[in-house]
Amino acid sequence: MGRPKSLVKNIYISEAKRAHSCKSNAKHKIQKGDQRLTVKEGQSERNYCMECGKRFIDLAIDELSKIRSDN
């Protein structure tokens, strides 16, 4: 039997090396040294503040839970 595939790819927590805005909401500022959710898309990376990142994770957990319970 082969190794199970992961549905969660290229998503991790990183530390901001400079101040910038969240990609989801420009009003959310990420300061140097803050933790942020980084999503790698192809060759580029998108960085989200932890407030938005936690919301994305919660939504993904809900969606995966619904898929699992349907089976």
mmCIF file with all atom_site columns, C-alpha atoms in Angstrom:
data_model
loop_
_atom_site.group_PDB
_atom_site.id
_atom_site.type_symbol
_atom_site.label_atom_id
_atom_site.label_alt_id
_atom_site.label_comp_id
_atom_site.label_asym_id
_atom_site.label_entity_id
_atom_site.label_seq_id
_atom_site.pdbx_PDB_ins_code
_atom_site.Cartn_x
_atom_site.Cartn_y
_atom_site.Cartn_z
_atom_site.occupancy
_atom_site.B_iso_or_equiv
_atom_site.pdbx_formal_charge
_atom_site.auth_seq_id
_atom_site.auth_comp_id
_atom_site.auth_asym_id
_atom_site.auth_atom_id
_atom_site.pdbx_PDB_model_num
ATOM 1  C CA . MET A 1 1  ? 0.000   0.000  0.000  1.00 0.00 ? 1  MET A CA 1
ATOM 2  C CA . GLY A 1 2  ? 1.362   3.421  -0.966 1.00 0.00 ? 2  GLY A CA 1
ATOM 3  C CA . ARG A 1 3  ? 1.926   6.365  1.303  1.00 0.00 ? 3  ARG A CA 1
ATOM 4  C CA . PRO A 1 4  ? -1.249  8.432  1.911  1.00 0.00 ? 4  PRO A CA 1
ATOM 5  C CA . LYS A 1 5  ? -1.387  11.780 0.113  1.00 0.00 ? 5  LYS A CA 1
ATOM 6  C CA . SER A 1 6  ? -1.675  14.991 2.112  1.00 0.00 ? 6  SER A CA 1
ATOM 7  C CA . LEU A 1 7  ? -4.439  17.442 1.243  1.00 0.00 ? 7  LEU A CA 1
ATOM 8  C CA . VAL A 1 8  ? -2.627  20.207 3.131  1.00 0.00 ? 8  VAL A CA 1
ATOM 9  C CA . LYS A 1 9  ? 0.277   21.297 1.000  1.00 0.00 ? 9  LYS A CA 1
ATOM 10 C CA . ASN A 1 10 ? 2.590   24.258 1.083  1.00 0.00 ? 10 ASN A CA 1
ATOM 11 C CA . ILE A 1 11 ? 0.950   25.939 4.069  1.00 0.00 ? 11 ILE A CA 1
ATOM 12 C CA . TYR A 1 12 ? 3.037   26.844 7.093  1.00 0.00 ? 12 TYR A CA 1
ATOM 13 C CA . ILE A 1 13 ? 3.607   29.415 9.841  1.00 0.00 ? 13 ILE A CA 1
ATOM 14 C CA . SER A 1 14 ? 6.544   31.761 9.281  1.00 0.00 ? 14 SER A CA 1
ATOM 15 C CA . GLU A 1 15 ? 8.025   34.850 10.876 1.00 0.00 ? 15 GLU A CA 1
ATOM 16 C CA . ALA A 1 16 ? 7.781   38.174 9.037  1.00 0.00 ? 16 ALA A CA 1
ATOM 17 C CA . LYS A 1 17 ? 11.184  39.548 8.126  1.00 0.00 ? 17 LYS A CA 1
ATOM 18 C CA . ARG A 1 18 ? 9.709   42.997 7.432  1.00 0.00 ? 18 ARG A CA 1
ATOM 19 C CA . ALA A 1 19 ? 6.470   44.884 7.988  1.00 0.00 ? 19 ALA A CA 1
ATOM 20 C CA . HIS A 1 20 ? 3.753   44.458 5.344  1.00 0.00 ? 20 HIS A CA 1
ATOM 21 C CA . SER A 1 21 ? 0.007   44.053 4.859  1.00 0.00 ? 21 SER A CA 1
ATOM 22 C CA . CYS A 1 22 ? -2.042  40.869 4.964  1.00 0.00 ? 22 CYS A CA 1
ATOM 23 C CA . LYS A 1 23 ? -2.965  39.599 1.477  1.00 0.00 ? 23 LYS A CA 1
ATOM 24 C CA . SER A 1 24 ? -6.552  39.010 2.572  1.00 0.00 ? 24 SER A CA 1
ATOM 25 C CA . ASN A 1 25 ? -7.182  42.382 4.220  1.00 0.00 ? 25 ASN A CA 1
ATOM 26 C CA . ALA A 1 26 ? -4.836  45.326 3.600  1.00 0.00 ? 26 ALA A CA 1
ATOM 27 C CA . LYS A 1 27 ? -6.041  46.927 6.841  1.00 0.00 ? 27 LYS A CA 1
ATOM 28 C CA . HIS A 1 28 ? -4.407  44.069 8.760  1.00 0.00 ? 28 HIS A CA 1
ATOM 29 C CA . LYS A 1 29 ? -0.741  44.923 9.232  1.00 0.00 ? 29 LYS A CA 1
ATOM 30 C CA . ILE A 1 30 ? 1.951   42.328 9.870  1.00 0.00 ? 30 ILE A CA 1
ATOM 31 C CA . GLN A 1 31 ? 4.927   43.708 11.763 1.00 0.00 ? 31 GLN A CA 1
ATOM 32 C CA . LYS A 1 32 ? 8.504   42.476 11.559 1.00 0.00 ? 32 LYS A CA 1
ATOM 33 C CA . GLY A 1 33 ? 8.843   39.415 13.818 1.00 0.00 ? 33 GLY A CA 1
ATOM 34 C CA . ASP A 1 34 ? 5.097   38.618 13.828 1.00 0.00 ? 34 ASP A CA 1
ATOM 35 C CA . GLN A 1 35 ? 3.938   35.107 13.031 1.00 0.00 ? 35 GLN A CA 1
ATOM 36 C CA . ARG A 1 36 ? 1.938   34.786 9.815  1.00 0.00 ? 36 ARG A CA 1
ATOM 37 C CA . LEU A 1 37 ? 0.334   32.068 7.709  1.00 0.00 ? 37 LEU A CA 1
ATOM 38 C CA . THR A 1 38 ? 2.285   31.524 4.497  1.00 0.00 ? 38 THR A CA 1
ATOM 39 C CA . VAL A 1 39 ? 0.698   29.796 1.508  1.00 0.00 ? 39 VAL A CA 1
ATOM 40 C CA . LYS A 1 40 ? 3.017   28.845 -1.323 1.00 0.00 ? 40 LYS A CA 1
ATOM 41 C CA . GLU A 1 41 ? 1.310   29.027 -4.722 1.00 0.00 ? 41 GLU A CA 1
ATOM 42 C CA . GLY A 1 42 ? 3.607   27.883 -7.493 1.00 0.00 ? 42 GLY A CA 1
ATOM 43 C CA . GLN A 1 43 ? 6.742   30.034 -7.283 1.00 0.00 ? 43 GLN A CA 1
ATOM 44 C CA . SER A 1 44 ? 5.136   32.771 -5.184 1.00 0.00 ? 44 SER A CA 1
ATOM 45 C CA . GLU A 1 45 ? 4.128   32.976 -1.530 1.00 0.00 ? 45 GLU A CA 1
ATOM 46 C CA . ARG A 1 46 ? 1.148   34.788 -0.050 1.00 0.00 ? 46 ARG A CA 1
ATOM 47 C CA . ASN A 1 47 ? 1.305   35.885 3.568  1.00 0.00 ? 47 ASN A CA 1
ATOM 48 C CA . TYR A 1 48 ? -1.713  36.346 5.818  1.00 0.00 ? 48 TYR A CA 1
ATOM 49 C CA . CYS A 1 49 ? -2.018  37.728 9.337  1.00 0.00 ? 49 CYS A CA 1
ATOM 50 C CA . MET A 1 50 ? -2.806  35.144 12.001 1.00 0.00 ? 50 MET A CA 1
ATOM 51 C CA . GLU A 1 51 ? -6.366  36.479 12.392 1.00 0.00 ? 51 GLU A CA 1
ATOM 52 C CA . CYS A 1 52 ? -7.159  35.732 8.746  1.00 0.00 ? 52 CYS A CA 1
ATOM 53 C CA . GLY A 1 53 ? -5.013  32.587 8.761  1.00 0.00 ? 53 GLY A CA 1
ATOM 54 C CA . LYS A 1 54 ? -6.926  31.069 11.680 1.00 0.00 ? 54 LYS A CA 1
ATOM 55 C CA . ARG A 1 55 ? -10.211 31.840 9.922  1.00 0.00 ? 55 ARG A CA 1
ATOM 56 C CA . PHE A 1 56 ? -8.960  30.074 6.758  1.00 0.00 ? 56 PHE A CA 1
ATOM 57 C CA . ILE A 1 57 ? -7.875  27.041 8.791  1.00 0.00 ? 57 ILE A CA 1
ATOM 58 C CA . ASP A 1 58 ? -11.221 26.882 10.635 1.00 0.00 ? 58 ASP A CA 1
ATOM 59 C CA . LEU A 1 59 ? -13.119 27.015 7.325  1.00 0.00 ? 59 LEU A CA 1
ATOM 60 C CA . ALA A 1 60 ? -10.919 24.268 5.849  1.00 0.00 ? 60 ALA A CA 1
ATOM 61 C CA . ILE A 1 61 ? -11.457 22.058 8.913  1.00 0.00 ? 61 ILE A CA 1
ATOM 62 C CA . ASP A 1 62 ? -15.231 22.545 8.603  1.00 0.00 ? 62 ASP A CA 1
ATOM 63 C CA . GLU A 1 63 ? -15.180 21.682 4.888  1.00 0.00 ? 63 GLU A CA 1
ATOM 64 C CA . LEU A 1 64 ? -13.043 18.569 5.435  1.00 0.00 ? 64 LEU A CA 1
ATOM 65 C CA . SER A 1 65 ? -15.261 17.478 8.335  1.00 0.00 ? 65 SER A CA 1
ATOM 66 C CA . LYS A 1 66 ? -18.354 17.748 6.099  1.00 0.00 ? 66 LYS A CA 1
ATOM 67 C CA . ILE A 1 67 ? -16.666 15.704 3.365  1.00 0.00 ? 67 ILE A CA 1
ATOM 68 C CA . ARG A 1 68 ? -15.646 13.047 5.895  1.00 0.00 ? 68 ARG A CA 1
ATOM 69 C CA . SER A 1 69 ? -19.116 12.833 7.477  1.00 0.00 ? 69 SER A CA 1
ATOM 70 C CA . ASP A 1 70 ? -20.780 12.454 4.046  1.00 0.00 ? 70 ASP A CA 1
ATOM 71 C CA . ASN A 1 71 ? -19.029 9.133  3.580  1.00 0.00 ? 71 ASN A CA 1
#
